């Protein structure tokens, strides 16, 4: 139980950081292109994570032993797989935002909460009944939070559907392959993969202006060090003690914290529908975290006594 609480707390903290990272990313994208932003933030994350990996092991052994941990082939294989999925997800999200509004993009992206249990079923995993109730509540809440009054489906929406699937794959890969691996080093390799894959797209489609990069140092540091470096490491650590459907439900709070952050820091207003949406997502996460015995009791059908059935 304590392990589950620690895992949930890790994912919750990661989700708060990701929510506020939407604000940093929105501000940063006013100055530099999406692939430039993505590559630089991931390079900053790599530098931060490499330094942290060595700093945390000072006094615990030799430098050679610390370097030896980087030679684990399973670590690199998992990092390449997760990094590839993360690159696809992040890139489709960035391009999709060109064609659709941010609110609808947040809703469609968060549909990984539906896709993760579906992928789990295909992989032979048992999904608790309570999880489907939580997913339904979360979908309704995210719609109220992000999509009230949204228009018809467009090309950007289709790209974002692919983004949601890629995020679901990344979450599932972390669940299946990250067991027993160092979360800090795994995230470092994952970030490196995203940075390397972003570089050619940046070179071919965008013009890099050093002055704009320097003016964007705040959002880049937040998105690189905190969002990519700290939050994704917390995701890897948190998912080790939770099944993927529950983990994805907690991570869906990202949209809630993004809305709250916009209200707090940018002065954006929240309608009564959006507040209700926030409440539904929080309720969905609370149900997913309830003890199994309690949810089974609540979901158990009510039995009518035989005498009552024939009292007519």
Coordinates of C-alpha atoms in Angstrom, one line a residue:
X1 CA 0.0 0.0 0.0
X2 CA 2.8 2.4 0.9
X3 CA 4.5 1.7 -2.5
X4 CA 1.2 2.5 -4.3
X5 CA 0.9 5.8 -2.4
X6 CA 4.5 6.7 -3.2
X7 CA 3.9 5.9 -6.9
X8 CA 0.7 7.9 -7.0
X9 CA 2.4 10.8 -5.3
X10 CA 5.2 10.7 -7.9
X11 CA 2.8 10.7 -10.8
X12 CA 0.7 13.5 -9.2
X13 CA 3.8 15.7 -8.9
X14 CA 4.8 14.9 -12.4
X15 CA 1.3 15.8 -13.6
X16 CA 1.4 19.2 -11.8
X17 CA 4.7 20.0 -13.5
X18 CA 3.3 19.0 -16.9
X19 CA 0.2 21.1 -16.4
X20 CA 2.2 24.2 -15.8
X21 CA 4.6 23.3 -18.6
X22 CA 1.7 24.0 -21.0
X23 CA 2.1 27.6 -20.0
X24 CA 5.9 27.6 -20.5
X25 CA 5.5 25.9 -23.8
X26 CA 2.8 28.4 -25.0
X27 CA 5.0 31.4 -24.1
X28 CA 8.1 29.8 -25.6
X29 CA 6.3 29.0 -28.9
X30 CA 5.7 32.7 -29.5
X31 CA 9.5 33.1 -30.1
X32 CA 10.8 29.8 -31.5
X33 CA 9.5 26.9 -33.7
X34 CA 8.1 23.7 -32.2
X35 CA 10.9 21.4 -33.2
X36 CA 13.5 23.9 -32.0
X37 CA 11.8 24.2 -28.7
X38 CA 11.5 20.4 -28.5
X39 CA 15.1 19.7 -29.3
X40 CA 16.6 22.3 -27.0
X41 CA 14.4 21.3 -24.1
X42 CA 15.4 17.7 -24.5
X43 CA 19.1 18.6 -24.7
X44 CA 18.7 20.6 -21.4
X45 CA 17.1 17.5 -19.9
X46 CA 19.9 15.3 -21.0
X47 CA 22.5 17.6 -19.5
X48 CA 20.5 17.9 -16.2
X49 CA 20.0 14.1 -15.9
X50 CA 23.6 13.1 -16.7
X51 CA 24.8 15.5 -14.0
X52 CA 22.2 14.2 -11.5
X53 CA 23.0 10.6 -12.2
X54 CA 26.7 11.2 -11.2
X55 CA 25.9 13.6 -8.4
X56 CA 23.5 11.2 -6.7
X57 CA 26.2 8.5 -6.6
X58 CA 29.0 10.5 -5.2
X59 CA 30.5 8.6 -2.3
X60 CA 28.7 5.4 -3.2
X61 CA 31.4 4.0 -5.5
X62 CA 33.9 4.8 -8.1
X63 CA 33.3 6.8 -11.3
X64 CA 34.0 3.7 -13.3
X65 CA 31.2 1.8 -11.5
X66 CA 28.8 4.7 -12.3
X67 CA 29.8 4.7 -15.9
X68 CA 29.3 0.9 -16.0
X69 CA 25.6 1.4 -15.3
X70 CA 25.2 3.2 -18.6
X71 CA 26.4 0.1 -20.5
X72 CA 23.2 -1.9 -19.7
X73 CA 21.9 -3.0 -23.1
X74 CA 18.3 -3.4 -21.8
X75 CA 18.4 0.2 -20.5
X76 CA 19.4 1.5 -24.0
X77 CA 16.9 -0.7 -25.8
X78 CA 14.0 0.4 -23.5
X79 CA 15.1 4.1 -23.8
X80 CA 15.1 3.8 -27.6
X81 CA 11.6 2.3 -27.7
X82 CA 10.1 4.8 -25.2
X83 CA 12.0 7.7 -26.7
X84 CA 10.7 6.8 -30.2
X85 CA 7.1 6.7 -28.9
X86 CA 7.5 9.9 -27.0
X87 CA 9.0 11.7 -30.1
X88 CA 6.0 10.6 -32.2
X89 CA 3.5 11.8 -29.6
X90 CA 5.2 15.1 -28.9
X91 CA 5.7 15.9 -32.6
X92 CA 2.1 15.0 -33.6
X93 CA 0.9 17.2 -30.8
X94 CA 3.0 20.2 -31.9
X95 CA 1.9 19.9 -35.5
X96 CA -1.7 19.3 -34.6
X97 CA -1.8 22.5 -32.6
X98 CA -1.3 24.4 -35.8
X99 CA -4.7 23.3 -37.1
X100 CA -6.8 23.1 -34.0
X101 CA -7.3 25.1 -30.7
X102 CA -5.4 24.2 -27.6
X103 CA -8.5 23.2 -25.6
X104 CA -9.6 20.6 -28.0
X105 CA -6.0 19.4 -28.4
X106 CA -5.8 18.9 -24.6
X107 CA -9.0 16.8 -24.7
X108 CA -8.0 14.6 -27.7
X109 CA -4.4 14.1 -26.3
X110 CA -5.8 12.9 -23.0
X111 CA -7.7 10.2 -24.7
X112 CA -4.8 7.9 -23.9
X113 CA -6.7 7.2 -20.8
X114 CA -9.1 5.2 -23.0
X115 CA -6.4 3.7 -25.2
X116 CA -4.2 2.4 -22.4
X117 CA -6.7 -0.1 -21.0
X118 CA -7.6 -1.2 -24.5
X119 CA -3.9 -1.9 -25.3
X120 CA -3.8 -3.7 -21.9
X121 CA -6.6 -6.0 -22.9
X122 CA -4.9 -6.8 -26.2
X123 CA -1.7 -7.7 -24.2
X124 CA -3.7 -10.0 -21.8
X125 CA -3.8 -7.6 -18.8
X126 CA -6.8 -7.7 -16.5
X127 CA -8.5 -4.3 -16.2
X128 CA -10.6 -3.7 -13.0
X129 CA -14.3 -2.8 -13.5
X130 CA -13.8 0.4 -11.4
X131 CA -11.2 1.5 -14.0
X132 CA -13.8 1.7 -16.7
X133 CA -16.0 3.9 -14.5
X134 CA -13.1 6.1 -13.8
X135 CA -12.2 6.3 -17.5
X136 CA -15.8 7.3 -18.3
X137 CA -15.9 10.0 -15.7
X138 CA -12.5 11.3 -16.8
X139 CA -13.6 11.5 -20.5
X140 CA -16.7 13.4 -19.6
X141 CA -14.7 15.7 -17.3
X142 CA -12.1 16.4 -20.0
X143 CA -14.8 17.1 -22.5
X144 CA -16.4 19.7 -20.3
X145 CA -12.9 21.1 -19.4
X146 CA -11.6 21.4 -23.0
X147 CA -14.2 20.9 -25.7
X148 CA -17.4 22.8 -24.8
X149 CA -18.4 24.7 -27.9
X150 CA -15.6 23.1 -30.1
X151 CA -16.2 22.9 -33.8
X152 CA -16.0 20.0 -36.2
X153 CA -13.2 17.5 -36.6
X154 CA -10.3 18.7 -38.8
X155 CA -6.8 17.5 -39.9
X156 CA -5.2 18.7 -36.6
X157 CA -7.7 16.5 -34.6
X158 CA -6.7 13.5 -36.6
X159 CA -3.0 14.2 -35.9
X160 CA -3.8 14.5 -32.2
X161 CA -5.6 11.2 -32.2
X162 CA -2.3 9.7 -33.4
X163 CA -0.6 11.6 -30.6
X164 CA -2.9 10.1 -28.0
X165 CA -2.2 6.6 -29.4
X166 CA 1.6 7.3 -29.2
X167 CA 1.3 8.4 -25.6
X168 CA -0.7 5.3 -24.8
X169 CA 2.1 3.2 -26.4
X170 CA 4.8 5.1 -24.4
X171 CA 2.9 4.6 -21.1
X172 CA 2.5 0.8 -21.9
X173 CA 6.2 0.5 -22.8
X174 CA 7.2 2.1 -19.5
X175 CA 4.9 -0.4 -17.7
X176 CA 6.3 -3.5 -19.5
X177 CA 10.0 -2.7 -20.0
X178 CA 11.1 -0.3 -17.3
X179 CA 10.9 -2.7 -14.4
X180 CA 14.2 -2.9 -12.6
X181 CA 15.8 -0.2 -14.7
X182 CA 17.3 3.1 -13.4
X183 CA 14.6 5.7 -13.9
X184 CA 17.0 8.7 -14.2
X185 CA 19.2 7.0 -16.8
X186 CA 16.2 5.7 -18.7
X187 CA 14.7 9.1 -19.0
X188 CA 18.0 10.6 -20.0
X189 CA 18.2 8.1 -23.0
X190 CA 14.5 8.7 -23.8
X191 CA 15.2 12.5 -23.9
X192 CA 18.3 12.0 -26.0
X193 CA 16.3 10.0 -28.6
X194 CA 13.7 12.8 -28.8
X195 CA 16.4 15.5 -29.2
X196 CA 18.2 13.6 -31.9
X197 CA 15.0 12.8 -33.9
X198 CA 13.9 16.5 -33.6
X199 CA 17.1 17.9 -35.0
X200 CA 16.6 17.1 -38.7
X201 CA 13.0 18.4 -38.6
X202 CA 14.3 21.6 -37.0
X203 CA 17.0 22.0 -39.6
X204 CA 14.7 21.4 -42.5
X205 CA 11.6 23.3 -41.5
X206 CA 12.7 26.1 -39.1
X207 CA 15.2 29.0 -38.8
X208 CA 17.1 29.0 -35.5
X209 CA 17.6 32.5 -34.1
X210 CA 20.1 32.6 -31.2
X211 CA 18.6 35.9 -29.9
X212 CA 15.1 34.3 -29.7
X213 CA 16.6 31.3 -27.9
X214 CA 18.2 33.5 -25.3
X215 CA 15.0 35.4 -24.9
X216 CA 13.2 32.1 -24.4
X217 CA 15.5 30.8 -21.6
X218 CA 12.9 30.7 -18.9
X219 CA 10.3 28.6 -20.7
X220 CA 13.0 26.4 -22.1
X221 CA 14.5 25.7 -18.6
X222 CA 11.2 24.9 -17.1
X223 CA 10.1 22.6 -20.0
X224 CA 13.6 21.0 -20.2
X225 CA 14.7 20.6 -16.6
X226 CA 11.4 20.3 -14.7
X227 CA 9.0 18.9 -17.3
X228 CA 11.3 16.7 -19.4
X229 CA 14.0 16.0 -16.7
X230 CA 12.1 15.8 -13.4
X231 CA 8.5 14.9 -14.4
X232 CA 9.3 12.1 -16.9
X233 CA 11.7 10.6 -14.4
X234 CA 8.8 10.7 -11.8
X235 CA 6.6 9.0 -14.3
X236 CA 9.0 6.1 -14.7
X237 CA 9.4 5.7 -11.0
X238 CA 5.6 6.1 -10.3
X239 CA 4.5 3.6 -12.9
X240 CA 6.6 0.9 -11.4
X241 CA 4.1 0.5 -8.5
X242 CA 0.8 1.1 -10.4
X243 CA -1.0 -0.6 -13.2
X244 CA -1.0 1.4 -16.4
X245 CA -4.7 2.3 -16.5
X246 CA -4.5 3.9 -13.0
X247 CA -1.3 5.6 -13.9
X248 CA -2.9 7.1 -17.1
X249 CA -5.9 8.4 -15.1
X250 CA -3.6 10.2 -12.6
X251 CA -1.7 11.7 -15.6
X252 CA -4.9 12.9 -17.1
X253 CA -5.0 15.5 -14.4
X254 CA -2.4 17.4 -16.5
X255 CA -5.3 19.1 -18.3
X256 CA -6.8 20.2 -15.0
X257 CA -3.6 21.7 -13.7
X258 CA -3.0 23.4 -17.1
X259 CA -6.4 25.0 -16.8
X260 CA -5.8 26.0 -13.2
X261 CA -2.3 27.3 -14.1
X262 CA -3.8 29.4 -16.9
X263 CA -6.3 30.8 -14.4
X264 CA -3.7 31.6 -11.7
X265 CA -0.8 32.8 -13.8
X266 CA -2.3 34.1 -17.0
X267 CA -5.6 35.5 -15.6
X268 CA -7.6 33.2 -17.8
X269 CA -11.2 32.7 -16.7
X270 CA -12.9 29.3 -16.0
X271 CA -16.6 28.7 -16.8
X272 CA -18.9 26.7 -14.6
X273 CA -18.7 23.8 -17.2
X274 CA -14.9 23.8 -16.9
X275 CA -15.0 23.7 -13.1
X276 CA -17.4 20.8 -13.3
X277 CA -15.0 19.1 -15.7
X278 CA -12.2 19.5 -13.2
X279 CA -14.3 18.0 -10.5
X280 CA -15.2 15.0 -12.6
X281 CA -11.6 14.3 -13.5
X282 CA -10.6 14.6 -9.8
X283 CA -13.5 12.2 -8.9
X284 CA -12.3 9.7 -11.5
X285 CA -8.8 9.7 -10.1
X286 CA -10.1 9.3 -6.5
X287 CA -12.2 6.2 -7.6
X288 CA -9.1 4.7 -9.3
X289 CA -7.2 5.1 -6.1
X290 CA -9.8 3.6 -3.8
X291 CA -9.1 0.2 -2.3
X292 CA -10.2 -2.7 -4.5
X293 CA -12.4 -4.1 -1.7
X294 CA -14.4 -0.9 -1.5
X295 CA -14.9 -0.5 -5.3
X296 CA -16.0 -4.2 -5.5
X297 CA -18.5 -3.6 -2.7
X298 CA -19.9 -0.5 -4.5
X299 CA -20.1 -2.2 -7.8
X300 CA -21.8 -5.4 -6.4
X301 CA -25.4 -5.7 -7.6
X302 CA -28.1 -5.2 -4.9
X303 CA -29.9 -8.5 -4.1
X304 CA -33.6 -8.2 -3.4
X305 CA -34.8 -10.7 -0.8
X306 CA -37.1 -13.5 -2.0
X307 CA -40.0 -12.3 0.2
X308 CA -39.8 -8.8 -1.1
X309 CA -39.9 -10.1 -4.7
X310 CA -43.3 -11.9 -4.1
X311 CA -44.8 -9.2 -1.8
X312 CA -47.0 -8.0 -4.7

